[in-house]
């Protein structure tokens, strides 16, 4: 999840230290395979009381970086598992004079990557729901097990606080049949839950809503394309506030070129590797998830390092960048046609928010379609939501910092309030 610095001028809120009245806070947890990212925030104002990350869980050089009251606290040392990691989070809160157990935490919101066909709304967690999320791990083997580990640890450490799962796939649950259906044997697809689910839905929903507010338009009137470009990357086509297509599919492997994932590929490549390279399914899965994309082409997945290699004349880095932009433009063109025209194109997440070059190259030469980026606006050193389109351009081009944590916190609080659980 993104951790934007500065406040979002559309939504308000931001980092303002520990709230004066901390009696309605939500703890948001994003539990990865070897990390736990977290924020404690007020879902109404958006004020972040504290945030941080536990990294390298299971390694000797694990640790925590915790921001609170305008300062950063760091500890390094072995962390055995997610329960130990969350316990360290609680201990660090207490060390800074803010005991989580008594901090007025009314709910815990968990990011869960895959909800399958079962979960498409924020859901209050109980034993049965946690078991069902775990059963969906075959659809997201790199994500759901880690999400469940974080959920189980948080329920153990905050047993009296209601906890809510917010699913990456939820926003795309209602995709049109033509967009979500793969043209494979229908019986096989039905038996194994094979369809396009889409991911980064919390970000796409939040950002598209912020765009409507910035433009002072009813979302029902807008056709939008949103590019969520981070180490993972996806695009969505949104008509009238509802997505009609997105790039990620059954898993987060499909679509755009990403940091370590290559996106679209001919599925025949997999059979070819089995027969010719004698690779098994685990080796192929490892390659496609961890050693493809920018990393597979250039050796690096950090966009800043990729740019340094390009500037140094590295041809592999140049090719990786060109493939990345080519794929962005392919989907941009497809979504322009699918929507029948677009009112706004928006960039968000780490690369989308911070790389003027990517934004400029992705939209270059499209003035005949009403799409034109203003160079000065695009390169301005701003971190707030803003227009970067040329004055008078027909299509609004924007940069909007995502805030998935705030969206998860608000969703969790709504569920708890509706259930009368907090």
Coordinates of C-alpha atoms in Angstrom, one line a residue:
X1 CA 0.0 0.0 0.0
X2 CA 1.1 3.5 -0.7
X3 CA 2.2 5.8 2.1
X4 CA 1.8 9.2 0.7
X5 CA 3.7 12.1 2.2
X6 CA 1.8 15.3 2.6
X7 CA -1.9 15.7 2.6
X8 CA -4.3 14.9 -0.2
X9 CA -5.8 18.3 -1.1
X10 CA -9.0 16.5 -2.3
X11 CA -9.8 14.6 0.9
X12 CA -8.1 16.6 3.6
X13 CA -6.4 14.9 6.5
X14 CA -2.7 14.0 6.7
X15 CA 0.0 13.6 9.3
X16 CA -0.6 15.9 12.2
X17 CA 0.7 13.9 15.2
X18 CA -1.3 12.2 17.9
X19 CA -4.9 13.4 17.8
X20 CA -6.1 15.5 20.7
X21 CA -9.1 13.2 21.1
X22 CA -8.0 9.7 20.2
X23 CA -11.2 7.9 21.0
X24 CA -12.3 6.6 17.5
X25 CA -9.1 5.3 15.9
X26 CA -8.8 2.5 13.4
X27 CA -5.6 0.4 13.1
X28 CA -5.0 -0.6 9.5
X29 CA -2.8 -3.6 8.9
X30 CA -1.3 -4.8 5.6
X31 CA 0.4 -8.1 6.3
X32 CA 2.8 -9.3 3.6
X33 CA 4.9 -12.5 3.4
X34 CA 7.8 -11.0 5.3
X35 CA 6.5 -7.6 6.4
X36 CA 3.7 -5.8 8.3
X37 CA 2.8 -2.2 7.3
X38 CA 0.4 -0.4 9.6
X39 CA -1.3 2.9 10.3
X40 CA -3.3 4.1 13.3
X41 CA -5.6 6.9 12.1
X42 CA -8.8 8.8 12.5
X43 CA -11.2 7.6 9.7
X44 CA -13.2 10.8 9.8
X45 CA -10.4 13.4 9.6
X46 CA -7.7 11.2 8.0
X47 CA -5.2 12.3 10.6
X48 CA -2.5 9.6 11.1
X49 CA -1.6 9.2 14.7
X50 CA 1.2 6.7 14.0
X51 CA 2.5 4.5 11.2
X52 CA 5.3 2.1 10.4
X53 CA 6.6 -1.1 9.0
X54 CA 8.0 -4.3 10.4
X55 CA 10.3 -5.9 7.7
X56 CA 12.3 -9.1 7.1
X57 CA 10.1 -11.2 9.4
X58 CA 11.8 -14.6 9.9
X59 CA 15.3 -13.2 9.4
X60 CA 18.1 -12.2 11.8
X61 CA 18.2 -8.6 10.6
X62 CA 14.5 -8.0 11.0
X63 CA 13.2 -4.8 12.6
X64 CA 10.6 -2.0 12.9
X65 CA 10.5 1.6 11.7
X66 CA 7.8 3.5 13.6
X67 CA 6.7 7.1 13.1
X68 CA 4.8 8.9 15.8
X69 CA 4.8 12.5 17.2
X70 CA 7.1 13.7 14.4
X71 CA 9.9 11.2 15.3
X72 CA 11.1 7.9 14.0
X73 CA 11.9 4.9 16.3
X74 CA 13.9 2.0 14.9
X75 CA 14.7 -1.4 16.3
X76 CA 16.6 -4.2 14.6
X77 CA 16.8 -7.9 15.6
X78 CA 15.3 -11.3 14.9
X79 CA 11.5 -11.5 14.6
X80 CA 10.3 -15.1 14.4
X81 CA 6.8 -14.7 12.9
X82 CA 3.9 -12.3 12.3
X83 CA 2.7 -12.6 15.9
X84 CA 6.1 -11.6 17.2
X85 CA 6.1 -8.8 14.6
X86 CA 2.7 -7.4 15.8
X87 CA 3.8 -7.8 19.4
X88 CA 6.8 -5.6 18.6
X89 CA 4.4 -3.0 17.1
X90 CA 2.4 -3.0 20.3
X91 CA 5.6 -2.8 22.4
X92 CA 6.9 0.2 20.3
X93 CA 3.6 2.0 20.7
X94 CA 3.9 1.5 24.5
X95 CA 7.5 2.7 24.4
X96 CA 6.4 6.0 22.9
X97 CA 3.7 6.5 25.5
X98 CA 0.8 5.3 23.4
X99 CA -0.5 1.9 24.6
X100 CA -2.6 0.4 21.8
X101 CA -4.8 -1.5 24.2
X102 CA -5.9 1.8 25.7
X103 CA -5.6 4.1 22.7
X104 CA -9.3 4.1 21.7
X105 CA -8.9 1.6 18.9
X106 CA -12.5 0.9 17.7
X107 CA -11.6 -1.4 14.8
X108 CA -8.8 -3.1 13.0
X109 CA -9.0 -3.0 9.2
X110 CA -7.0 -5.7 7.3
X111 CA -6.1 -5.5 3.7
X112 CA -6.8 -8.9 2.1
X113 CA -5.7 -9.4 -1.5
X114 CA -8.2 -12.1 -2.8
X115 CA -11.8 -12.4 -1.9
X116 CA -12.7 -14.8 -4.7
X117 CA -16.4 -15.0 -5.5
X118 CA -17.3 -15.2 -1.8
X119 CA -16.2 -11.8 -0.4
X120 CA -16.9 -8.6 -2.3
X121 CA -17.8 -6.2 0.6
X122 CA -15.8 -5.3 3.7
X123 CA -16.5 -8.1 6.1
X124 CA -16.5 -8.5 9.9
X125 CA -14.0 -11.2 10.8
X126 CA -14.9 -14.3 12.7
X127 CA -13.4 -17.9 12.7
X128 CA -15.5 -19.0 9.7
X129 CA -14.5 -15.9 7.6
X130 CA -10.8 -16.3 8.5
X131 CA -11.0 -20.0 7.5
X132 CA -12.7 -19.1 4.2
X133 CA -10.1 -16.5 3.4
X134 CA -7.4 -19.1 4.1
X135 CA -9.1 -21.5 1.7
X136 CA -8.8 -18.9 -1.1
X137 CA -5.0 -19.1 -0.8
X138 CA -4.8 -21.2 -4.0
X139 CA -5.9 -18.1 -5.9
X140 CA -3.3 -15.8 -4.2
X141 CA -0.6 -18.1 -2.7
X142 CA 1.9 -15.2 -2.2
X143 CA -0.7 -12.9 -0.5
X144 CA -3.6 -14.6 1.3
X145 CA -1.5 -16.8 3.7
X146 CA 0.3 -13.7 4.9
X147 CA -2.9 -11.7 5.2
X148 CA -4.4 -14.5 7.4
X149 CA -1.2 -14.6 9.5
X150 CA -1.7 -10.9 10.2
X151 CA -5.4 -11.3 11.0
X152 CA -4.8 -14.2 13.4
X153 CA -2.0 -12.3 15.2
X154 CA -4.1 -9.1 15.5
X155 CA -7.1 -11.1 16.8
X156 CA -4.9 -12.6 19.5
X157 CA -3.4 -9.3 20.5
X158 CA -6.6 -7.2 20.4
X159 CA -9.2 -9.8 21.3
X160 CA -11.9 -7.3 22.3
X161 CA -11.6 -5.1 19.2
X162 CA -13.8 -5.9 16.1
X163 CA -11.7 -6.7 13.0
X164 CA -12.7 -6.2 9.4
X165 CA -11.3 -7.6 6.1
X166 CA -11.2 -5.2 3.1
X167 CA -10.6 -7.0 -0.2
X168 CA -8.5 -5.9 -3.1
X169 CA -10.8 -7.7 -5.5
X170 CA -14.1 -6.2 -4.1
X171 CA -14.3 -3.1 -6.4
X172 CA -14.1 -5.3 -9.5
X173 CA -16.6 -7.9 -8.4
X174 CA -19.3 -6.6 -10.7
X175 CA -17.2 -6.4 -13.9
X176 CA -19.3 -7.1 -17.0
X177 CA -19.4 -10.8 -18.0
X178 CA -17.6 -10.1 -21.2
X179 CA -14.7 -8.5 -19.3
X180 CA -14.4 -11.0 -16.5
X181 CA -14.8 -14.2 -18.6
X182 CA -11.8 -16.1 -20.0
X183 CA -12.4 -18.0 -23.2
X184 CA -11.5 -21.5 -21.8
X185 CA -13.5 -24.6 -21.2
X186 CA -16.5 -23.2 -19.3
X187 CA -16.9 -26.2 -17.0
X188 CA -13.2 -26.1 -16.0
X189 CA -13.5 -22.4 -15.3
X190 CA -16.7 -22.8 -13.2
X191 CA -15.2 -25.7 -11.2
X192 CA -12.0 -23.8 -10.3
X193 CA -13.3 -20.3 -9.9
X194 CA -11.4 -19.0 -13.0
X195 CA -12.4 -15.5 -13.9
X196 CA -10.9 -12.0 -13.9
X197 CA -11.1 -10.7 -10.3
X198 CA -8.9 -7.6 -10.6
X199 CA -6.7 -6.2 -7.8
X200 CA -5.7 -2.8 -6.3
X201 CA -9.5 -2.2 -6.1
X202 CA -9.3 -0.1 -2.9
X203 CA -6.9 2.2 -4.6
X204 CA -8.8 2.4 -7.9
X205 CA -12.1 3.1 -6.0
X206 CA -10.5 5.8 -3.7
X207 CA -8.6 7.6 -6.5
X208 CA -11.5 7.6 -9.0
X209 CA -13.7 9.1 -6.2
X210 CA -11.1 11.8 -5.5
X211 CA -10.9 12.7 -9.2
X212 CA -14.7 13.3 -9.3
X213 CA -14.3 15.6 -6.3
X214 CA -11.4 17.5 -7.7
X215 CA -13.3 18.0 -11.0
X216 CA -16.4 18.9 -9.1
X217 CA -18.3 16.4 -11.2
X218 CA -20.8 13.7 -10.4
X219 CA -19.0 10.3 -10.7
X220 CA -21.9 9.0 -12.6
X221 CA -21.1 11.5 -15.4
X222 CA -17.4 10.5 -15.8
X223 CA -15.4 8.1 -17.9
X224 CA -12.1 7.5 -16.2
X225 CA -8.9 5.6 -16.7
X226 CA -6.8 5.1 -13.6
X227 CA -3.2 3.9 -13.7
X228 CA -2.0 2.5 -10.3
X229 CA 1.7 2.2 -10.9
X230 CA 3.9 0.8 -8.1
X231 CA 6.0 -2.3 -7.8
X232 CA 2.7 -3.9 -8.7
X233 CA 0.8 -2.1 -11.4
X234 CA -2.7 -2.1 -12.8
X235 CA -5.1 0.0 -14.8
X236 CA -8.8 0.3 -14.8
X237 CA -11.6 1.6 -17.0
X238 CA -14.4 3.2 -15.0
X239 CA -17.7 4.3 -16.4
X240 CA -20.1 6.2 -14.1
X241 CA -18.2 5.2 -11.0
X242 CA -18.2 1.5 -11.8
X243 CA -15.3 -0.4 -13.3
X244 CA -15.9 -2.0 -16.7
X245 CA -12.4 -3.5 -17.1
X246 CA -9.1 -3.9 -15.4
X247 CA -5.7 -5.3 -16.3
X248 CA -5.1 -7.8 -13.5
X249 CA -7.0 -11.1 -13.7
X250 CA -7.4 -14.4 -11.8
X251 CA -4.2 -13.4 -10.0
X252 CA -2.1 -10.2 -9.9
X253 CA 0.2 -11.6 -12.7
X254 CA -1.9 -10.4 -15.7
X255 CA -1.7 -7.0 -17.4
X256 CA 0.9 -4.3 -17.1
X257 CA 4.7 -4.8 -16.7
X258 CA 5.5 -4.6 -13.0
X259 CA 8.6 -4.6 -10.8
X260 CA 9.0 -8.4 -10.7
X261 CA 5.9 -9.5 -12.7
X262 CA 5.8 -9.4 -16.4
X263 CA 2.1 -9.0 -16.9
X264 CA 0.6 -10.4 -20.2
X265 CA 2.3 -13.3 -21.9
X266 CA 1.4 -16.1 -24.3
X267 CA 0.2 -19.0 -22.0
X268 CA 2.0 -21.3 -24.4
X269 CA 5.2 -20.1 -22.9
X270 CA 4.4 -22.0 -19.8
X271 CA 4.0 -25.3 -21.6
X272 CA 7.1 -24.6 -23.6
X273 CA 9.2 -24.1 -20.5
X274 CA 7.9 -27.3 -19.0
X275 CA 8.8 -29.3 -22.1
X276 CA 12.0 -27.5 -23.2
X277 CA 13.5 -26.2 -19.9
X278 CA 12.1 -29.0 -17.7
X279 CA 10.8 -26.4 -15.2
X280 CA 8.2 -27.5 -12.8
X281 CA 5.1 -25.4 -11.7
X282 CA 6.9 -24.0 -8.7
X283 CA 9.9 -22.8 -10.7
X284 CA 7.7 -21.2 -13.3
X285 CA 5.5 -19.6 -10.6
X286 CA 8.7 -18.2 -8.9
X287 CA 10.0 -16.8 -12.2
X288 CA 6.7 -15.2 -13.1
X289 CA 6.1 -13.6 -9.7
X290 CA 9.6 -12.7 -8.5
X291 CA 12.0 -12.7 -11.5
X292 CA 10.1 -11.2 -14.4
X293 CA 9.0 -7.7 -15.3
X294 CA 11.6 -4.9 -14.9
X295 CA 13.8 -7.2 -12.8
X296 CA 13.7 -10.0 -15.4
X297 CA 14.6 -7.6 -18.2
X298 CA 17.1 -5.3 -16.5
X299 CA 18.1 -6.9 -13.2
X300 CA 16.5 -4.3 -11.0
X301 CA 12.9 -3.6 -10.0
X302 CA 13.3 -0.3 -8.3
X303 CA 12.3 2.4 -10.8
X304 CA 14.9 4.9 -9.5
X305 CA 17.6 2.4 -10.0
X306 CA 16.2 1.6 -13.5
X307 CA 16.4 5.3 -14.4
X308 CA 20.1 5.5 -13.1
X309 CA 20.9 2.5 -15.4
X310 CA 19.2 4.2 -18.4
X311 CA 21.1 7.4 -17.7
X312 CA 24.3 5.4 -17.7
X313 CA 23.5 4.0 -21.1
X314 CA 22.5 0.4 -20.1
X315 CA 20.6 -1.1 -23.1
X316 CA 18.8 -3.7 -21.0
X317 CA 17.4 -1.0 -18.7
X318 CA 16.3 1.0 -21.8
X319 CA 14.5 -2.0 -23.3
X320 CA 12.8 -2.7 -19.9
X321 CA 11.5 0.9 -19.8
X322 CA 10.3 0.8 -23.4
X323 CA 8.4 -2.4 -22.9
X324 CA 6.9 -0.9 -19.7
X325 CA 5.6 2.2 -21.6
X326 CA 4.5 0.1 -24.6
X327 CA 2.2 -2.0 -22.4
X328 CA 0.8 1.1 -20.7
X329 CA -0.1 2.7 -24.0
X330 CA -1.6 -0.6 -25.3
X331 CA -4.1 -0.6 -22.4
X332 CA -4.7 3.1 -22.6
X333 CA -5.8 2.7 -26.3
X334 CA -7.9 -0.3 -25.4
X335 CA -9.7 1.5 -22.6
X336 CA -10.2 4.6 -24.7
X337 CA -12.2 2.5 -27.2
X338 CA -14.0 0.4 -24.5
X339 CA -15.2 3.6 -22.8
X340 CA -16.0 5.4 -26.0
X341 CA -14.0 8.4 -24.9
X342 CA -12.5 9.5 -21.6
X343 CA -12.9 12.5 -19.3
X344 CA -10.0 11.9 -17.0
X345 CA -6.8 9.9 -16.9
X346 CA -5.1 9.6 -13.5
X347 CA -1.8 8.4 -12.3
X348 CA -1.3 7.1 -8.7
X349 CA 1.0 5.0 -6.5
X350 CA 4.8 5.1 -6.2
X351 CA 5.8 5.3 -9.9
X352 CA 2.6 7.0 -11.0
X353 CA 2.9 9.8 -8.4
X354 CA 6.7 10.3 -8.7
X355 CA 7.8 9.7 -12.3
X356 CA 7.1 12.6 -14.6
X357 CA 8.9 10.8 -17.4
X358 CA 6.6 7.8 -17.2
X359 CA 3.5 10.1 -17.3
X360 CA 4.8 12.1 -20.2
X361 CA 5.9 9.0 -22.3
X362 CA 2.7 7.1 -21.6
X363 CA 0.6 10.0 -23.0
X364 CA 3.0 11.4 -25.7
X365 CA 1.6 12.2 -29.1
X366 CA -2.1 12.0 -28.2
X367 CA -3.2 15.6 -28.7
X368 CA -5.6 14.5 -31.5
X369 CA -7.5 12.6 -28.8
X370 CA -7.7 15.6 -26.5
X371 CA -4.9 14.3 -24.3
X372 CA -2.0 16.6 -23.6
X373 CA 0.4 16.9 -20.7
X374 CA 1.7 20.3 -19.7
X375 CA 5.5 19.9 -19.1
X376 CA 5.7 22.5 -16.4
X377 CA 2.8 21.1 -14.4
X378 CA 4.0 17.5 -14.9
X379 CA 7.5 18.2 -13.5
X380 CA 6.5 20.5 -10.7
X381 CA 7.7 19.4 -7.3
X382 CA 4.3 18.9 -5.7
X383 CA 2.9 16.0 -3.7
X384 CA -0.7 16.9 -3.6
X385 CA -3.5 15.9 -6.0
X386 CA -3.2 18.1 -9.1
X387 CA -3.9 18.6 -12.8
X388 CA -1.0 18.0 -15.2
X389 CA -2.9 18.4 -18.4
X390 CA -2.3 21.4 -20.7
X391 CA -4.7 24.3 -20.2
X392 CA -7.7 23.9 -22.4
X393 CA -7.1 20.2 -23.1
X394 CA -10.3 18.2 -23.6
X395 CA -9.2 15.4 -21.3
X396 CA -8.2 16.1 -17.7
X397 CA -4.9 14.4 -16.8
X398 CA -4.2 14.2 -13.0
X399 CA -1.9 12.9 -10.4
X400 CA -3.7 11.8 -7.2
X401 CA -1.9 10.3 -4.3
X402 CA -3.6 7.1 -3.3
X403 CA -4.6 6.5 0.3
X404 CA -5.6 2.9 0.7
X405 CA -5.1 3.0 4.4
X406 CA -7.7 5.8 4.8
X407 CA -10.1 3.9 2.6
X408 CA -9.7 0.7 4.6
X409 CA -10.1 2.6 7.9
X410 CA -13.4 4.2 6.7
X411 CA -14.7 0.9 5.4
X412 CA -13.8 -0.9 8.6
X413 CA -15.5 1.8 10.7
X414 CA -18.7 1.6 8.6
X415 CA -18.9 -2.1 9.0
X416 CA -18.4 -1.9 12.8
X417 CA -21.0 0.9 13.1
X418 CA -23.5 -1.0 11.0
X419 CA -23.0 -4.2 13.1
X420 CA -23.2 -2.3 16.3
X421 CA -19.8 -3.9 17.2
X422 CA -18.0 -0.7 18.2

